[in-house]
Structure formats: structure tokens, C-alpha cells
Short mmCIF file of C-alpha atoms and ligand atoms in Angstrom, two decimals:
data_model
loop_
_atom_site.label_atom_id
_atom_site.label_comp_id
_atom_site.label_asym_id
_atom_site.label_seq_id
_atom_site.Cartn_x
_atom_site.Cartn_y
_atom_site.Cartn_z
CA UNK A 1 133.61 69.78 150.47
CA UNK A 2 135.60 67.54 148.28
CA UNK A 3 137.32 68.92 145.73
CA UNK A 4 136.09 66.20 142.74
CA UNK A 5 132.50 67.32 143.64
CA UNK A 6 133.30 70.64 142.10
CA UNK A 7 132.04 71.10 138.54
CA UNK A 8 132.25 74.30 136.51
CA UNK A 9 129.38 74.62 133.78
CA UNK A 10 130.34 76.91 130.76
CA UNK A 11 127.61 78.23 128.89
CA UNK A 12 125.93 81.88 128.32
CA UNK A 13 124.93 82.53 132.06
CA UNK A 14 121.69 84.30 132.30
CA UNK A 15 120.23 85.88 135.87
CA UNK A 16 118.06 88.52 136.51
CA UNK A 17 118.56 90.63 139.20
CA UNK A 18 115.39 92.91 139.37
CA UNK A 19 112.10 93.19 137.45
CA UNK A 20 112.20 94.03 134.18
CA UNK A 21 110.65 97.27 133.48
CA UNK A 22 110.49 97.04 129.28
CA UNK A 23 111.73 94.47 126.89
CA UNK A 24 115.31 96.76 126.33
CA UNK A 25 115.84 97.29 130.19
CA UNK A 26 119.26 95.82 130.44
CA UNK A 27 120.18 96.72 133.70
CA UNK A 28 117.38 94.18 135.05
CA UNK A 29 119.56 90.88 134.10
CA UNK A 30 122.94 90.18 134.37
CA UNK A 31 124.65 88.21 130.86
CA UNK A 32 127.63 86.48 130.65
CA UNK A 33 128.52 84.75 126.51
CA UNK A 34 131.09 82.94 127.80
CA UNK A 35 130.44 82.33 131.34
CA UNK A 36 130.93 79.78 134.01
CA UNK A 37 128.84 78.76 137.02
CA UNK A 38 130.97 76.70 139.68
CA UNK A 39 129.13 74.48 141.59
CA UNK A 40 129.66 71.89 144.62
CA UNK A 41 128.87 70.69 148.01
CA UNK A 42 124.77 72.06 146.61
CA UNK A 43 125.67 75.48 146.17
CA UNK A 44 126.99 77.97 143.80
CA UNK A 45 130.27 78.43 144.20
CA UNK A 46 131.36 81.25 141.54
CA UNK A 47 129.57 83.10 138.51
CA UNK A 48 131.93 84.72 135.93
CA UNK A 49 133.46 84.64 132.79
CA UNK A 50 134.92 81.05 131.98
CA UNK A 51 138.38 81.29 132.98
CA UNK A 52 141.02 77.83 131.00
CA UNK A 53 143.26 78.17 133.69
CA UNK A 54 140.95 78.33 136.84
CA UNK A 55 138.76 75.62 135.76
CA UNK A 56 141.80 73.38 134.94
CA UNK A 57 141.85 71.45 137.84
CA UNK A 58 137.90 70.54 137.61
CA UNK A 59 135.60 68.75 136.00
CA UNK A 60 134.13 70.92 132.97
CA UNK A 61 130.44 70.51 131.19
CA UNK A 62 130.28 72.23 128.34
CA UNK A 63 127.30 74.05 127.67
CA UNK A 64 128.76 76.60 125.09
CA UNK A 65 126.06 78.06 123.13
CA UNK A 66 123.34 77.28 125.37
CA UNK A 67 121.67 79.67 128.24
CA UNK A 68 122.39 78.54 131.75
CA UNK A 69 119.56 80.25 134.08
CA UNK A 70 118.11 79.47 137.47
CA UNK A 71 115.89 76.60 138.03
CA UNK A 72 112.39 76.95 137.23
CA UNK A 73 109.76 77.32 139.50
CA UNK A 74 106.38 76.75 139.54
CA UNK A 75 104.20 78.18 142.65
CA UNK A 76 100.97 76.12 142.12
CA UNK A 77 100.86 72.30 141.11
CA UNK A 78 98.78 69.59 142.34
CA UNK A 79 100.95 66.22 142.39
CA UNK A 80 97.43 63.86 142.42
CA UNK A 81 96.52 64.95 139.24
CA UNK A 82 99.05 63.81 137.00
CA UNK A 83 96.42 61.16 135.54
CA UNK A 84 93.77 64.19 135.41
CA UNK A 85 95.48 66.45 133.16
CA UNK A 86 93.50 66.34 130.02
CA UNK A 87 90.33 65.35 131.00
CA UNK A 88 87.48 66.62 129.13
CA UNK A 89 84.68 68.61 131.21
CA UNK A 90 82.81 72.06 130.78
CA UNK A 91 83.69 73.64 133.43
CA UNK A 92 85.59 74.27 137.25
CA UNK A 93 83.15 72.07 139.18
CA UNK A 94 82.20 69.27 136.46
CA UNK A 95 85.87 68.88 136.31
CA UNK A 96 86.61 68.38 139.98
CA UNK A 97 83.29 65.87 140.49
CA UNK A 98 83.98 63.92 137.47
CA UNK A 99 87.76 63.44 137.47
CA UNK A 100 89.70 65.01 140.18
CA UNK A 101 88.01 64.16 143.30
CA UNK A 102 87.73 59.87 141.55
CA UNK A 103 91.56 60.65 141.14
CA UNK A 104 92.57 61.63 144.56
CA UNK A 105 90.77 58.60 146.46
CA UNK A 106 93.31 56.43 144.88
CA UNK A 107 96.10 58.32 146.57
CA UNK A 108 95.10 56.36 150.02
CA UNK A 109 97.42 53.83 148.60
CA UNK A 110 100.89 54.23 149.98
CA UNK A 111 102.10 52.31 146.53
CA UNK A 112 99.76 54.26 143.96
CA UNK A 113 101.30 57.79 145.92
CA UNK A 114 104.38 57.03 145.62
CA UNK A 115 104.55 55.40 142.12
CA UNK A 116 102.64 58.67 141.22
CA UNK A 117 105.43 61.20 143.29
CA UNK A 118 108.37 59.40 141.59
CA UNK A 119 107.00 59.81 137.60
CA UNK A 120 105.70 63.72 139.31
CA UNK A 121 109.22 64.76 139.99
CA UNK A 122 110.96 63.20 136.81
CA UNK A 123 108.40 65.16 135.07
CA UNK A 124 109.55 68.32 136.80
CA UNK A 125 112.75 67.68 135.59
CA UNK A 126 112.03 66.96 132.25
CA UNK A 127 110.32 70.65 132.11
CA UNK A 128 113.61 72.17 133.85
CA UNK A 129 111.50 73.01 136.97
CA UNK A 130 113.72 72.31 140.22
CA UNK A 131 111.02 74.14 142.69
CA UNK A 132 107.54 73.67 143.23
CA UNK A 133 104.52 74.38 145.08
CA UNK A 134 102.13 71.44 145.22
CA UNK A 135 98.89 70.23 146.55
CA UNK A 136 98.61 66.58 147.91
CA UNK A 137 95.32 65.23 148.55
CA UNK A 138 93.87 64.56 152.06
CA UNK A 139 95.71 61.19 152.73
CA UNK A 140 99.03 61.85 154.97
CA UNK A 141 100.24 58.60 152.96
CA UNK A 142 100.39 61.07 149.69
CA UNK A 143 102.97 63.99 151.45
CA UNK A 144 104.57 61.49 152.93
CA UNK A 145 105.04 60.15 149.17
CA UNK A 146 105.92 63.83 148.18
CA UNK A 147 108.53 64.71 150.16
CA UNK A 148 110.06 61.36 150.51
CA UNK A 149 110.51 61.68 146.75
CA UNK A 150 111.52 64.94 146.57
CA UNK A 151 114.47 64.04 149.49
CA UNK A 152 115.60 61.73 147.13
CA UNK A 153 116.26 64.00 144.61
CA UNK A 154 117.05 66.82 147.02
CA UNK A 155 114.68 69.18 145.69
CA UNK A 156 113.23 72.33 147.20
CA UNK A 157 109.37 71.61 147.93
CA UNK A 158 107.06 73.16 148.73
CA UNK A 159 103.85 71.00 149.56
CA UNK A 160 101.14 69.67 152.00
CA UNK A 161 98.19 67.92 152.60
CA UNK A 162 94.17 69.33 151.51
CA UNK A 163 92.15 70.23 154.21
CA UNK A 164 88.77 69.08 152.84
CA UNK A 165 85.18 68.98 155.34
CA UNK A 166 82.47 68.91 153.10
CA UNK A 167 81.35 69.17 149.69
CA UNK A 168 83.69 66.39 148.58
CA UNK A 169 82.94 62.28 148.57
CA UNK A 170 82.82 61.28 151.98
CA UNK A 171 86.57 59.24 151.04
CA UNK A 172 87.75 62.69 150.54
CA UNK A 173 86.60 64.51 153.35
CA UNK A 174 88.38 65.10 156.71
CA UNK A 175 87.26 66.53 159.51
CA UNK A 176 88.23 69.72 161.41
CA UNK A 177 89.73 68.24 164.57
CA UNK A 178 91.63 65.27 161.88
CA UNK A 179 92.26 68.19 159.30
CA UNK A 180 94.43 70.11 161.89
CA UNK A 181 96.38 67.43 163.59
CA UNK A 182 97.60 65.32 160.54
CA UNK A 183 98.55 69.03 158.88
CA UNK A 184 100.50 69.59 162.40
CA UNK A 185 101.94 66.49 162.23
CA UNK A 186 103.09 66.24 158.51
CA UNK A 187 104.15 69.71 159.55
CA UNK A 188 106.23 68.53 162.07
CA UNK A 189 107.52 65.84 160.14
CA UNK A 190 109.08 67.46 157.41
CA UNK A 191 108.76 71.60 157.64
CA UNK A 192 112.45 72.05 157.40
CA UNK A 193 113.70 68.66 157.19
CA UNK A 194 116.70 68.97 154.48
CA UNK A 195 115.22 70.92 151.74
CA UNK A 196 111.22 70.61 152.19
CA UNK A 197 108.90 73.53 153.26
CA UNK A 198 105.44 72.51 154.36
CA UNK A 199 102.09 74.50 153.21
CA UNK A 200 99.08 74.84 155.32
CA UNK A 201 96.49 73.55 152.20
CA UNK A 202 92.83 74.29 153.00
CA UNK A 203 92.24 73.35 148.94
CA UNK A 204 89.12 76.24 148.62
CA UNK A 205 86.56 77.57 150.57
CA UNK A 206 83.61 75.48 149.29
CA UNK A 207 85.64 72.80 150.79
CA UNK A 208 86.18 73.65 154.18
CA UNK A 209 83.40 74.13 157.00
CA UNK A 210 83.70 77.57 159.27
CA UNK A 211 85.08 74.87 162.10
CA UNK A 212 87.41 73.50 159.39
CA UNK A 213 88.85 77.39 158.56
CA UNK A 214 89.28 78.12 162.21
CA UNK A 215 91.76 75.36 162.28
CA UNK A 216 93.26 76.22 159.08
CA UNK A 217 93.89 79.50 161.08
CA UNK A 218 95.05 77.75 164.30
CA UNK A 219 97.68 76.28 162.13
CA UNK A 220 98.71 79.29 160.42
CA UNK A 221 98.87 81.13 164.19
CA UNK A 222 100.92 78.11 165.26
CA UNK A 223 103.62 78.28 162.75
CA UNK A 224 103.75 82.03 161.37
CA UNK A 225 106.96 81.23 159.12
CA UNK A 226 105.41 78.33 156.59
CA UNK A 227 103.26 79.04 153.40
CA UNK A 228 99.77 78.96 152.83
CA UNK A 229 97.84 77.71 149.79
CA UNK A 230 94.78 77.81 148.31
CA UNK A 231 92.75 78.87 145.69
CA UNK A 232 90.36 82.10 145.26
CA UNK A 233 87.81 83.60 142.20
CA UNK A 234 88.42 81.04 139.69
CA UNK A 235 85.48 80.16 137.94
CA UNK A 236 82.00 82.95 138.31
CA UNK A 237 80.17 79.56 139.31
CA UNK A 238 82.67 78.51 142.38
CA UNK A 239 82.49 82.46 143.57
CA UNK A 240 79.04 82.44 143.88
CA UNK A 241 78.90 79.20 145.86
CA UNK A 242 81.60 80.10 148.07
CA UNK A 243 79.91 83.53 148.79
CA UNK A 244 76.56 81.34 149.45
CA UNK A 245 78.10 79.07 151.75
CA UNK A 246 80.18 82.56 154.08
CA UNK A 247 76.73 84.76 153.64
CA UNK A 248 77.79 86.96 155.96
CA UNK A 249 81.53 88.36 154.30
CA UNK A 250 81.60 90.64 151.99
CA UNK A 251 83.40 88.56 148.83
CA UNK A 252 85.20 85.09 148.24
CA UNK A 253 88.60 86.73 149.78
CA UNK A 254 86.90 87.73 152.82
CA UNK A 255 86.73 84.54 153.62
CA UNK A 256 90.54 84.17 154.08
CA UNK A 257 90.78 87.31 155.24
CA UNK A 258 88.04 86.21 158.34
CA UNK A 259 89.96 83.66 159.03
CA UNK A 260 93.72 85.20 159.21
CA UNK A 261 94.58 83.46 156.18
CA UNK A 262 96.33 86.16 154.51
CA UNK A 263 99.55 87.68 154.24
CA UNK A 264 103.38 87.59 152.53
CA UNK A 265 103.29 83.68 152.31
CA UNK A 266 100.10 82.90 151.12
CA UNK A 267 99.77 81.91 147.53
CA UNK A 268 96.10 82.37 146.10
CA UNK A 269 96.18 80.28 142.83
CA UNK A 270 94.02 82.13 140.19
CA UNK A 271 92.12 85.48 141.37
CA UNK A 272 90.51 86.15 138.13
CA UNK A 273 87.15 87.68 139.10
CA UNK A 274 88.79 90.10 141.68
CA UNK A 275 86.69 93.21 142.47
CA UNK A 276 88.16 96.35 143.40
CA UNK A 277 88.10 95.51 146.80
CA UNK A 278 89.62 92.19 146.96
CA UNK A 279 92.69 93.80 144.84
CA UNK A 280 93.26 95.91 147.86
CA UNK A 281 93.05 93.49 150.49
CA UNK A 282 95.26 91.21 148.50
CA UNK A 283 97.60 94.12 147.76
CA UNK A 284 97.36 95.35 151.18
CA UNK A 285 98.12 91.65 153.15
CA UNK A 286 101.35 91.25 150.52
CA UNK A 287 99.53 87.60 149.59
CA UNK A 288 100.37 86.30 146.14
CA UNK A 289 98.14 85.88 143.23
CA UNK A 290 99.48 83.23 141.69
CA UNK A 291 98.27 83.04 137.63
CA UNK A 292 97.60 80.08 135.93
CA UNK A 293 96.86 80.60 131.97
CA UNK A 294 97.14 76.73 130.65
CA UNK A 295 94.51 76.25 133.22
CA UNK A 296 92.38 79.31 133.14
CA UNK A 297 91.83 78.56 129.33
CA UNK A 298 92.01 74.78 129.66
CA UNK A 299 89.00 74.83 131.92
CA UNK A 300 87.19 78.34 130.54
CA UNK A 301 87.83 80.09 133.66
CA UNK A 302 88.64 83.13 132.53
CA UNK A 303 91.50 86.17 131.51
CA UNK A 304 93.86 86.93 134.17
CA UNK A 305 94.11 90.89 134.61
CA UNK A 306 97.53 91.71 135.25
CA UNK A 307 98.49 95.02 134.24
CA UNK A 308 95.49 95.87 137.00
CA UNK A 309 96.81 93.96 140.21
CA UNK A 310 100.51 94.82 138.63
CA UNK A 311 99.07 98.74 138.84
CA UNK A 312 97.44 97.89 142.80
CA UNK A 313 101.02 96.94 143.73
CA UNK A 314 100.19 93.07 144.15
CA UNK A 315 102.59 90.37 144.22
CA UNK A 316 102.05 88.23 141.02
CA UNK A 317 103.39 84.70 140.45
CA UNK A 318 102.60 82.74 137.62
CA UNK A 319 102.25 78.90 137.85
CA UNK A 320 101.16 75.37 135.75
CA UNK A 321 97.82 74.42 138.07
CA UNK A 322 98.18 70.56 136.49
CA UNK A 323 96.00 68.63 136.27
CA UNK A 324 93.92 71.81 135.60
CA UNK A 325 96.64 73.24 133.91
CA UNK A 326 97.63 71.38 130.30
CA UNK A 327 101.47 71.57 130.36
CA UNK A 328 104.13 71.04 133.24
CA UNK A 329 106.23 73.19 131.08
CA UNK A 330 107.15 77.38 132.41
CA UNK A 331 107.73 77.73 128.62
CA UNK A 332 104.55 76.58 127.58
CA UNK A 333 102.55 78.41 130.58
CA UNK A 334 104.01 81.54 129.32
CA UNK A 335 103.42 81.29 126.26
CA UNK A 336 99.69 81.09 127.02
CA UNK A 337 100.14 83.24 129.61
CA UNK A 338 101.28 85.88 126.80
CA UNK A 339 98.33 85.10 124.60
CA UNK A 340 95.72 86.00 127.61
CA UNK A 341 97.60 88.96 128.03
CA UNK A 342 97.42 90.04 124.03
CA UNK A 343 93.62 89.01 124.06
CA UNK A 344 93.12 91.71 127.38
CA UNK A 345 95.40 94.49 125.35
CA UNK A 346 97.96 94.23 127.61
CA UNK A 347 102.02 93.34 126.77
CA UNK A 348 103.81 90.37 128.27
CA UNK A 349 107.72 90.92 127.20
CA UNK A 350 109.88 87.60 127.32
CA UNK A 351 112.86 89.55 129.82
CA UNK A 352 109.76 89.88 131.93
CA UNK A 353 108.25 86.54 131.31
CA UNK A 354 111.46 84.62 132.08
CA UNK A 355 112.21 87.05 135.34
CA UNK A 356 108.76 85.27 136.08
CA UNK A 357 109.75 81.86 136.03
CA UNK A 358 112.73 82.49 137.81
CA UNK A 359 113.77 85.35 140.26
CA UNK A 360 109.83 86.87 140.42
CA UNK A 361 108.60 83.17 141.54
CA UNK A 362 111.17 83.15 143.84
CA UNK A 363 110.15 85.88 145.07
CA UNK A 364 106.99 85.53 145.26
CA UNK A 365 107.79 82.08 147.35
CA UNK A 366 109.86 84.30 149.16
CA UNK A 367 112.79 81.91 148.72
CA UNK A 368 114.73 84.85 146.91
CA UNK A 369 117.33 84.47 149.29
CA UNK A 370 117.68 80.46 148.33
CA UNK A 371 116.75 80.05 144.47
CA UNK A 372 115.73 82.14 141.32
CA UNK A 373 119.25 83.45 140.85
CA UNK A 374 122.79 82.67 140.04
CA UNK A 375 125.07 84.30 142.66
CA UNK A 376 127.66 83.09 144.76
CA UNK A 377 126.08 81.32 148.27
CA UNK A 378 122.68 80.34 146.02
CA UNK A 379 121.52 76.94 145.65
CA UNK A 380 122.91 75.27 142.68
CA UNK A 381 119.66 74.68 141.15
CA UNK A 382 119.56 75.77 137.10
CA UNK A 383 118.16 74.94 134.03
CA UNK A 384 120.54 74.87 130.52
CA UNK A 385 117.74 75.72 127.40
CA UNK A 386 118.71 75.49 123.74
CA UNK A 387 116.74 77.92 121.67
CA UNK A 388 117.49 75.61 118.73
CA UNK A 389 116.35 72.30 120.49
CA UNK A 390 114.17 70.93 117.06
CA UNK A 391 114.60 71.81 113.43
CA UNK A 392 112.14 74.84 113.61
CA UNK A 393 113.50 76.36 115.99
CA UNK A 394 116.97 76.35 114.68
CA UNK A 395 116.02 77.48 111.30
CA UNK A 396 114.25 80.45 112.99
CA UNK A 397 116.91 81.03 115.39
CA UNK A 398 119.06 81.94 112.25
CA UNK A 399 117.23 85.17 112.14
CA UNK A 400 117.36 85.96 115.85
CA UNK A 401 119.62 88.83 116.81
CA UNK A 402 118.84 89.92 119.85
CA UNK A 403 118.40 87.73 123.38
CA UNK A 404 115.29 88.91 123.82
CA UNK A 405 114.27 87.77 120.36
CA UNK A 406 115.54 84.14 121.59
CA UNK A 407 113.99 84.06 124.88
CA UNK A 408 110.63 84.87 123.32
CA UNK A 409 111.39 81.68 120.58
CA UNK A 410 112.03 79.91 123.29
CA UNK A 411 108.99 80.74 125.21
CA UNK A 412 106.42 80.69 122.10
CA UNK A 413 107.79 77.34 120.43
CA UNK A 414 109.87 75.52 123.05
CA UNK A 415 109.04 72.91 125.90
CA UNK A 416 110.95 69.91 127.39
CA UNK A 417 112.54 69.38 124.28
CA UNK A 418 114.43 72.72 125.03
CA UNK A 419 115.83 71.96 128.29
CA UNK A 420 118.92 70.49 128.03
CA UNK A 421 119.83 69.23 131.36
CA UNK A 422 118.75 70.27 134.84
CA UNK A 423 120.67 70.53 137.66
CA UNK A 424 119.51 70.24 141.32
CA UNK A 425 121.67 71.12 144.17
CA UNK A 426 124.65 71.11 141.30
CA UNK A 427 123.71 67.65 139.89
CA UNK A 428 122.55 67.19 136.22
CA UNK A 429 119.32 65.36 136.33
CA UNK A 430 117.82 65.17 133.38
CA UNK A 431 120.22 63.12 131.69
CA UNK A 432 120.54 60.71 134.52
CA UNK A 433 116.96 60.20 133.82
CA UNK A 434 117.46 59.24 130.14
CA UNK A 435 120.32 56.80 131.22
ZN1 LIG B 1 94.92 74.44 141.55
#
């Protein structure tokens, strides 16, 4: 590595190491007030206290008084809909038909896909959001756009192309046999290829044939190591057509779970009507339920439930869902994510909602051993937030005295205006994007 690629970033350094298990558990995150993160050749160098005489010989970005953390990450995005987000329908399927499924044709066009990828990932890191797990729509040309982009930038991606058979315009639709070998292909492609991780993306059930599924499952048999995505029990309208068109299995998850769908890298976006027995398999399989409150509220879907899949033992992630979703921002989805929580009775802290966006979606991605920390030998991927970033906030920051106090100000009134700068792979972004 060359030595002038080495920066040191002082700021307060903020990393959790385990899951919070109140709002006072201390020994769950590790703090640093005057700390330094080295960074070069990608990676996290060092973590420690900021040190004059070490950091002498380096270039020095001063971040005093602002929290450095890990990059956020988001575990369930959809790249096609950034000119969907805000549309106004009454519910799930109304808002697919009328907006989503128009939007998507478009992405046929190598130029509208990658004019779309390129604004997708600034927007990322506007919102301080270095990883991401994303839906593209059917067209190869639109993950070729997505990871082309995100090489550029060097970002950690996680995406690939819907698998859609029926029940979608006929410029939408795939087929089984042309389903499985563009997914192989794009698989091929760019599974691995610098920092990009492919997804095997049958988009729902009521989207996918029993032919179509059985590939989706030839896939996943093919290539055991890469994620799955798709979506499960979001809307009481969508279960009961999905259970209509798999008569024969006993709820909406059965249907993954007939078709080996399941398991420690699949990431379920929603499961909001779970019953008791779908909790278990879910549980059971180590699959991710990955919680989406802009969207769940945006669209009427529903109130996530997670002190009961927290008390099954499930893995929970929490995640944007744009288009569906109203905000690109982790602060923002929290925030509503903490509201659905209040209106169910249950308590969200912010030590616990910030572990979220950071190590517990890493984990959940199981990229743990990658991102969502700041340790020596971790991707230098990190987000600097200012709890003070607009006049509000700084007036009510005066009467903050505790970091959990300012990580919960930062969660319930903050959004891109909070992140300072991003960094991905140890370069600052988000002011290169101003200039
Ligand atoms: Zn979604």
C-alpha cells in the first residue's frame, strides 16, 4: 500500500460489538471521544485513541465532535423504483399494477438503467448507506447497470435480477427456462467480482409459476454460498392470493420452504402476518425477516411484531423497501420503525436501533466478518453523523447528556442532512459528490 493513501479520521468512534440488551448496556458498544480510525489500501487499518505523534506523518480529517460509525446498511431496496417512491395508491397490489410494474419496463433501456443506478448509489451515499441489498427488475441490462455502478464506486452489493412468470405485464414476465439461465449467468458474471455479491431474486410468490420456483431452487442448489431474496406476508390481500395460487401448502412460507428456499442467507422482506407456524420455520431455517416500517405504513401493510419473532429466536434485519418504502434514510426508517413498535407496546431503544443499522444488518447479511464494525482487518466503510446537523437539532442537543440521548435525536429528527461524509473502502464520498 502506499503510504499517502493512508488517512487517519479523528472523531468520537462508535462500534458495537454485540446486541444491545437495554438502552444502559454499555458493554454492547465500544466508545472512543477522541478516537482515530486509520484507513488505506480499503481497509481499516487501526481503531484507538487519536494519537499527535502517530498520525504525524499522515493525512488527518478532522471529525472532532462528530460520531464516526460503520457504514449503513440497508438489507432490502429495489433500485427500479427510485421514480416510484411516493406514488399514491391504496394498497400492496394497486401499487405494484399502477406504478411499479409501468416503472420497471423502462429499465429494458441500457441508458434509462444506468442513468437510474448512477443517481441510486449517490443517493445511498447521501443517506450514509455504503451496503445494500437490492432488487433489479427482470432485464439483465438493469444488474448489469447495478453492479457496473456500484464497481465504480467500489461498494459492497448485494443485488440481482426478478424472476417474474406470470401475473405481471407480459414485458415483465420471464420464463422459467430464461428466468434461470440469465440469473446463472449474471451470477456468473459478477458473484464475487471485486466487491459484488449476487442474490437469487424470485420477487414473490404470486409472481413465479411452480416451474419458475423449481428453478429458483435449482439455482439456490447450484450455488449454496449466495443470498436469496424475496418477499413474504406483506399485505392480508397478497397472502391470500399467494395461498390460492400453492393450494396445496400449508401458508405463504411454505411455499419457500417447498421449494428449498430457506435458510441463513435468505432475506424475507416484511413477514408481518406470520402465524405461529411460519415463526418457527423461519426461526428454525435461520432465514431473515427483514422489517420495513416506512413501507409497511407507507402502503398500510401493517405493524411489524418484533418483540414476538425477537422471543422465537429469529434473525431480524430492518431495511428502507423504496420505492415502497418513503425514505432512503436508516435514520428515518428507524424512526418509524420506533413508532410501529410504541403503537404494538413494545420498546425500540436507539443503542439497539443503531446496532440495527450497523453490526445486526451485517449480520443478518452475514457479512459480519466484512462490514458493520470498526476493527482492525474490516472494510473501511463508515458513516461520520452530526447530531447537531440543522438549527433544531443543535438547540436540542444542548440538553443532551447522555449518547444514548443523542443517538435517539439523531434517529427521531435527523436524515441526510446529518451525515457528514461517507466513506467507502476509506474514501469520503459524499463530499466528492457535492464538488
Ligand atoms: Zn420490497
Amino acid at each position: 500500500m502506499d503510504a499517502s493513501e493512508v488517512k487517519v479520521l479523528r472523531g468520537r468512534v462508535l462500534s458495537f460489538v454485540d446486541e444491545p440488551a437495554s438502552i444502559d448496556d454499555a458493554k454492547s458498544y465500544r466508545y472512543i471521544e477522541d478516537g482515530a480510525v486509520v484507513v488505506g489500501g480499503g481497509k481499516i487499518i487501526m481503531v484507538g485513541e487519536f494519537n499527535p505523534k502517530a498520525a504525524a506523518h499522515h493525512e488527518i480529517i478532522d471529525h472532532r465532535g462528530k460520531l464516526i460509525l460503520p457504514g449503513l446498511i440497508d438489507p432490502h431496496i429495489h433500485f427500479p423504483q427510485m421514480q416510484v417512491i411516493g406514488s399514491y395508491a391504496a394498497n400492496l397490489l394497486e401499487w405494484l399494477n399502477t406504478y411499479t410494474f409501468v416503472e420497471e419496463q423502462r429499465f429494458a433501456d441500457k441508458a434509462h438503467a444506468t442513468r437510474i443506478a448512477a443517481r441510486f448509489f449517490d443517493e445511498l451515499i447521501r443517506h450514509g448507506t455504503t451496503t445494500a441489498a437490492a432488487y433489479c427488475t427482470i432485464h439483465p441490462t438493469s444488474v448489469d447497470a447495478f453492479f457496473g455502478e456500484a464497481a465504480k464506486r467500489d461498494m459492497l452489493m448485494v443485488g440481482g435480477k426478478v424472476m417474474m412468470d406470470r401475473n405481471a405485464p407480459e414485458a415483465l414476465r420471464d420464463t422459467p427456462q430464461s428466468g434461470y439461465d440469465e440469473s446463472k449467468a449474471l451470477l456468473e458474471k459478477w458473484h464475487g467480482r471485486g466487491r459484488a455479491r449476487y442474490a437469487i431474486t424470485p420477487r414473490f410468490a404470486i409472481t413465479s409459476t411452480h416451474e419458475q420456483m423449481e428453478m429458483a431452487e435449482a439455482l439456490a442448489r447450484e450455488y449454496p454460498d449466495v443470498h436469496i431474496q424475496t418477499h413474504v406476508d406483506e399485505n392480508l390481500a397478497e397472502v391470500a392470493f399467494a395461498k390460492e395460487l400453492f393450494p396445496n401448502l400449508p401458508d405463504y412460507l411454505g411455499i419457500y420452504e417447498r421449494y428449498h428456499l430457506l435458510g441463513p442467507k435468505t432475506l424475507l422482506g416484511h413477514c408481518i402476518h406470520l402465524t405461529h407456524r411460519e415463526c418457527e420455520v423461519l426461526t428454525q431455517t435461520r432465514s431473515v425477516a427483514v422489517w420495513c416500517p416506512t413501507s409497511n405504513l407507507f402502503i398500510g401493510s401493517g405493524l411489524f411484531d418484533h418483540d414476538r419473532l425477537h422471543a422465537h429466536g429469529a434473525r431480524i434485519a430492518v431495511a428502507t423497501d423504496v420505492g415502497g418504502g418513503s425514505s432512503y434514510s436508516m435514520l428515518r426508517t428507524l424512526d418509524e420503525g420506533y413508532k410501529v413498535l410504541q403503537l404494538r407496546g413494545q420498546r425500540l431503544n436507539p443503542l439497539r436501533s443503531f446496532y440495527m443499522m450497523t453490526l445486526g444488518n451485517a449480520r443478518a447479511m452475514s457479512l459480519d466478518d466484512r462490514i458493520g464494525t470498526i476493527e482492525t482487518g474490516r472494510d473501511a466503510d463508515l458513516v461520520v453523523l452530526d447530531a447537531s446537523a440543522t438549527p433544531q437539532m443543535a438547540l436540542r442537543m444542548e440538553a443532551v447528556d447522555t449518547l444514548a440521548n443523542e443517538l435517539f435525536l439523531l434517529q427521531t429528527c435527523g436524515d441526510d442532512r446529518a451525515v457528514v461524509e461517507t466513506y467507502v473502502a476509506g474514501r469520503p464520498m459524499k463530499s466528492a459528490l457535492a464538488a
